[in-house]
Amino acid sequence: MDDIHFRKVVSTMGKIIVTIDGNVPSKYAHSFNVMKMAQGFSQCGHKTEVVSLLSWPIFKEWFKIKNIHYHYGVSKEIKITLLPVCNKDFYHKTIGAKGFNARAGRYFKKKKPDLVYCRSYLSVIECIKNRIPCIIETHTTLFDHPDLKKVFELSRSEYFLGLVTINKLLAEEYSKRGVPKNKILFEEDGVDVSQYNINDDKLYWRKKLQIPEEKRIVLYSGGLYKEKGIESILKTKKLIKDETILFYIIGGTSEQVAEWTSYVDKNNIKNICFLGFKPNSELPGYHKAADILFMPYDTNMNYQVMDIHSTSPLKLFEYMAAKRPIVTSNIPVIKKIVKNKKEAMLARPNHHADLVDCIYDLLNDDEKADKIVNNAFKLAEKYSWENRCKRILGKTTEITI
């Protein structure tokens, strides 16, 4: 392969396919990572296409959502192609349907992209088989997955340009498994800063979104899994007796909202409002309507949905771009990005009284809140999806192959 030619293509106006083997569209965080990376490549000037699975459940989800670009908060310029599989998996699979990656491989061969950015293991194998340059992004701690082992084995191929992950601990483990160190890239998740280039007037958004103008709003947006700190949010609210402070919680399925609403009722917790899931395009307005953006963590929990030690806090970057003060927990994956009292208020993990103190501190000290907001926003630009994509392309095209 002509390495110099490839560097020239991806640095100007190359064709990039971002691929995953399902869950587009969905409410899962990894599907948002896929779509936001496509947005980032597009913002870098590349013609970008997302390729994923079409199955009957996915078709129903697509029909329900209607506007997939609005759902993910990405440009309509990004082409989205869903490839169906012709077997029984079509009727029930939302991800990992048998035969999808082989079909995707044939599609890549036909379209001849300059790069395929993979979020599935088997798509890497298809790319290398068809001599198409590829990069894989993976956040998994399941290092012995048989398909991932195949990726490790192929990582020395000239067409394998790099492996991107979100934590240095993961990067070290992938290196131990055989991926060349110079092909491993560590990049935190990101944020589309341009989404937050909107009216910054809190009262404007409260009127628009029908949020009480006279109240003080502490807002959380994200998944409603227990591992996301929802119980900590509710326990913190129970300690706050001031009725001028309302907690708004955005996200989750209808079943999760019902479950947490029942928890609130049983524990006699007042002034909590669950808004359910909102399309990504609408989140900046809700963030702007808040006085404080909230994301606590509980380190005593058995984490199954995510690994608290290796995650990258996508929500934190969105909060930073929103220009609203942040209260979160002082855990390693947070404090490596923001410093206490500089870009956020960091409470001791599992200490709800500390979280309450941080909230009151910011509500009662406008000067401190403004300083934190300004520092956080300055830092947010570093973590934009566009800059993330630029760094990834810059690093991978410098690899000697």
CSV table of C-alpha atoms in Angstrom, one decimal, residues 9-198:
chain,number,residue,atom,x,y,z
A,9,VAL,CA,-6.1,11.3,1.3
A,10,VAL,CA,-7.1,11.3,4.9
A,11,SER,CA,-5.5,14.7,5.6
A,12,THR,CA,-7.6,16.3,2.8
A,13,MET,CA,-11.0,15.0,1.7
A,14,GLY,CA,-11.0,11.3,2.2
A,15,LYS,CA,-14.0,8.9,2.3
A,16,ILE,CA,-14.5,7.4,5.7
A,17,ILE,CA,-17.0,4.7,6.7
A,18,VAL,CA,-17.8,4.4,10.4
A,19,THR,CA,-19.2,1.0,11.1
A,20,ILE,CA,-20.9,-1.0,13.9
A,21,ASP,CA,-22.8,-4.3,13.8
A,22,GLY,CA,-26.0,-3.0,15.2
A,23,ASN,CA,-27.9,-0.8,17.7
A,24,VAL,CA,-28.3,2.1,15.3
A,25,PRO,CA,-30.6,3.7,16.2
A,26,SER,CA,-30.8,3.1,19.9
A,27,LYS,CA,-30.4,4.8,23.2
A,28,TYR,CA,-27.1,3.0,24.0
A,29,ALA,CA,-24.0,5.1,24.7
A,30,HIS,CA,-21.9,3.2,22.2
A,31,SER,CA,-24.2,4.1,19.4
A,32,PHE,CA,-23.8,7.8,20.3
A,33,ASN,CA,-20.1,7.4,20.2
A,34,VAL,CA,-20.3,5.9,16.7
A,35,MET,CA,-22.6,8.7,15.4
A,36,LYS,CA,-20.6,11.5,17.1
A,37,MET,CA,-17.3,10.1,15.6
A,38,ALA,CA,-18.9,10.2,12.2
A,39,GLN,CA,-19.9,13.8,13.0
A,40,GLY,CA,-16.3,14.6,14.0
A,41,PHE,CA,-14.8,13.1,10.8
A,42,SER,CA,-17.4,15.1,8.8
A,43,GLN,CA,-16.4,18.3,10.6
A,44,CYS,CA,-12.8,17.5,9.7
A,45,GLY,CA,-13.8,17.7,6.0
A,46,HIS,CA,-14.2,14.0,5.2
A,47,LYS,CA,-17.1,12.5,3.3
A,48,THR,CA,-18.5,10.3,6.0
A,49,GLU,CA,-20.9,7.3,6.0
A,50,VAL,CA,-22.2,5.2,8.9
A,51,VAL,CA,-22.8,1.5,8.1
A,52,SER,CA,-24.8,-0.7,10.5
A,53,LEU,CA,-27.3,-3.5,10.7
A,54,LEU,CA,-30.9,-3.5,9.5
A,55,SER,CA,-33.1,-6.0,11.3
A,56,TRP,CA,-36.8,-6.1,12.0
A,57,PRO,CA,-36.4,-4.7,15.6
A,58,ILE,CA,-34.1,-2.0,14.2
A,59,PHE,CA,-36.6,-1.1,11.5
A,60,LYS,CA,-39.3,-0.6,14.2
A,61,GLU,CA,-36.9,1.5,16.3
A,62,TRP,CA,-36.1,3.6,13.2
A,63,PHE,CA,-39.8,4.1,12.4
A,64,LYS,CA,-40.5,5.1,16.0
A,65,ILE,CA,-37.6,7.6,16.1
A,66,LYS,CA,-38.3,8.9,12.5
A,67,ASN,CA,-35.4,11.4,12.4
A,68,ILE,CA,-32.2,9.6,13.2
A,69,HIS,CA,-30.0,12.6,12.7
A,70,TYR,CA,-32.1,14.6,15.2
A,71,HIS,CA,-32.0,11.7,17.6
A,72,TYR,CA,-28.2,11.7,17.7
A,73,GLY,CA,-27.7,15.4,17.1
A,74,VAL,CA,-25.6,15.0,14.0
A,75,SER,CA,-25.6,16.6,10.6
A,76,LYS,CA,-27.9,15.4,7.8
A,77,GLU,CA,-24.8,15.4,5.5
A,78,ILE,CA,-23.8,12.1,7.2
A,79,LYS,CA,-25.1,9.2,5.1
A,80,ILE,CA,-26.5,6.3,7.1
A,81,THR,CA,-26.7,2.9,5.5
A,82,LEU,CA,-28.3,-0.1,7.2
A,83,LEU,CA,-27.6,-3.5,5.6
A,84,PRO,CA,-30.1,-6.3,6.2
A,85,VAL,CA,-29.1,-9.9,6.8
A,86,CYS,CA,-31.1,-12.7,5.1
A,87,ASN,CA,-31.4,-15.3,7.9
A,88,LYS,CA,-33.4,-15.8,11.0
A,89,ASP,CA,-31.3,-13.3,13.0
A,90,PHE,CA,-33.1,-10.6,10.9
A,91,TYR,CA,-36.3,-11.1,13.0
A,92,HIS,CA,-34.8,-10.6,16.5
A,93,LYS,CA,-31.3,-9.3,16.6
A,94,THR,CA,-30.4,-5.7,17.2
A,95,ILE,CA,-26.7,-6.2,17.2
A,96,GLY,CA,-24.2,-9.0,16.1
A,97,ALA,CA,-26.5,-10.7,13.6
A,98,LYS,CA,-24.9,-13.6,11.8
A,99,GLY,CA,-23.7,-12.7,8.3
A,100,PHE,CA,-23.7,-8.9,8.8
A,101,ASN,CA,-20.0,-8.3,8.8
A,102,ALA,CA,-19.4,-10.4,5.7
A,103,ARG,CA,-22.1,-8.3,3.9
A,104,ALA,CA,-20.5,-5.2,5.3
A,105,GLY,CA,-17.1,-6.3,4.0
A,106,ARG,CA,-18.6,-6.7,0.5
A,107,TYR,CA,-20.1,-3.2,0.8
A,108,PHE,CA,-16.7,-1.8,1.8
A,109,LYS,CA,-15.0,-3.4,-1.1
A,110,LYS,CA,-17.6,-1.9,-3.5
A,111,LYS,CA,-17.4,1.6,-2.0
A,112,LYS,CA,-13.6,1.7,-1.7
A,113,PRO,CA,-13.4,4.1,1.3
A,114,ASP,CA,-10.0,5.5,2.3
A,115,LEU,CA,-10.6,4.3,5.8
A,116,VAL,CA,-13.1,2.2,7.8
A,117,TYR,CA,-13.5,3.2,11.5
A,118,CYS,CA,-14.7,0.0,13.2
A,119,ARG,CA,-16.7,-0.5,16.3
A,120,SER,CA,-17.0,-4.3,15.8
A,121,TYR,CA,-14.3,-6.9,15.8
A,122,LEU,CA,-15.3,-8.8,12.7
A,123,SER,CA,-15.4,-5.7,10.5
A,124,VAL,CA,-11.7,-5.3,11.1
A,125,ILE,CA,-11.1,-8.9,9.8
A,126,GLU,CA,-13.2,-8.0,6.7
A,127,CYS,CA,-11.2,-4.9,6.1
A,128,ILE,CA,-7.9,-6.6,6.3
A,129,LYS,CA,-9.1,-9.4,4.0
A,130,ASN,CA,-10.1,-6.8,1.4
A,131,ARG,CA,-7.0,-4.7,1.9
A,132,ILE,CA,-8.8,-1.7,3.2
A,133,PRO,CA,-7.1,0.5,5.9
A,134,CYS,CA,-9.0,0.4,9.2
A,135,ILE,CA,-8.9,1.6,12.7
A,136,ILE,CA,-10.8,-0.1,15.6
A,137,GLU,CA,-12.2,1.6,18.7
A,138,THR,CA,-12.9,-0.7,21.6
A,139,HIS,CA,-13.6,0.0,25.3
A,140,THR,CA,-14.0,-3.6,26.4
A,141,THR,CA,-12.4,-5.3,29.4
A,142,LEU,CA,-13.4,-8.7,28.0
A,143,PHE,CA,-9.9,-9.3,26.7
A,144,ASP,CA,-10.3,-13.0,25.9
A,145,HIS,CA,-13.3,-12.6,23.6
A,146,PRO,CA,-12.5,-14.9,20.7
A,147,ASP,CA,-13.2,-12.3,18.0
A,148,LEU,CA,-11.1,-9.7,19.8
A,149,LYS,CA,-8.2,-12.2,19.9
A,150,LYS,CA,-8.4,-12.4,16.1
A,151,VAL,CA,-8.1,-8.6,16.0
A,152,PHE,CA,-5.0,-8.8,18.2
A,153,GLU,CA,-3.5,-11.4,15.8
A,154,LEU,CA,-4.1,-9.2,12.8
A,155,SER,CA,-2.9,-6.0,14.5
A,156,ARG,CA,0.5,-6.2,12.8
A,157,SER,CA,-1.1,-6.0,9.3
A,158,GLU,CA,-0.2,-3.0,7.2
A,159,TYR,CA,-3.9,-2.3,6.8
A,160,PHE,CA,-4.5,-2.2,10.6
A,161,LEU,CA,-3.7,1.4,11.3
A,162,GLY,CA,-4.6,1.6,15.0
A,163,LEU,CA,-6.6,0.7,18.0
A,164,VAL,CA,-8.3,3.5,19.9
A,165,THR,CA,-9.4,3.2,23.5
A,166,ILE,CA,-10.6,5.5,26.3
A,167,ASN,CA,-8.3,4.6,29.2
A,168,LYS,CA,-4.6,4.0,29.7
A,169,LEU,CA,-5.3,0.8,31.7
A,170,LEU,CA,-7.1,-0.6,28.7
A,171,ALA,CA,-4.3,0.5,26.4
A,172,GLU,CA,-1.7,-1.3,28.5
A,173,GLU,CA,-3.7,-4.5,28.5
A,174,TYR,CA,-4.2,-4.5,24.7
A,175,SER,CA,-0.5,-4.0,24.3
A,176,LYS,CA,0.1,-7.1,26.5
A,177,ARG,CA,-2.2,-9.0,24.2
A,178,GLY,CA,0.0,-8.3,21.2
A,179,VAL,CA,-1.2,-5.0,19.7
A,180,PRO,CA,2.0,-3.0,18.7
A,181,LYS,CA,2.4,-0.1,21.1
A,182,ASN,CA,2.8,2.4,18.3
A,183,LYS,CA,-0.7,1.4,17.0
A,184,ILE,CA,-2.5,2.0,20.3
A,185,LEU,CA,-4.1,5.4,20.8
A,186,PHE,CA,-5.6,6.6,24.1
A,187,GLU,CA,-8.3,9.2,23.6
A,188,GLU,CA,-11.1,10.3,26.0
A,189,ASP,CA,-14.6,10.5,24.7
A,190,GLY,CA,-15.8,13.8,23.4
A,191,VAL,CA,-18.4,16.5,22.9
A,192,ASP,CA,-19.9,18.4,20.0
A,193,VAL,CA,-19.1,21.9,21.2
A,194,SER,CA,-21.0,23.4,18.3
A,195,GLN,CA,-24.2,22.0,19.7
A,196,TYR,CA,-23.9,24.4,22.6
A,197,ASN,CA,-23.4,27.5,20.5
A,198,ILE,CA,-27.0,28.5,21.3
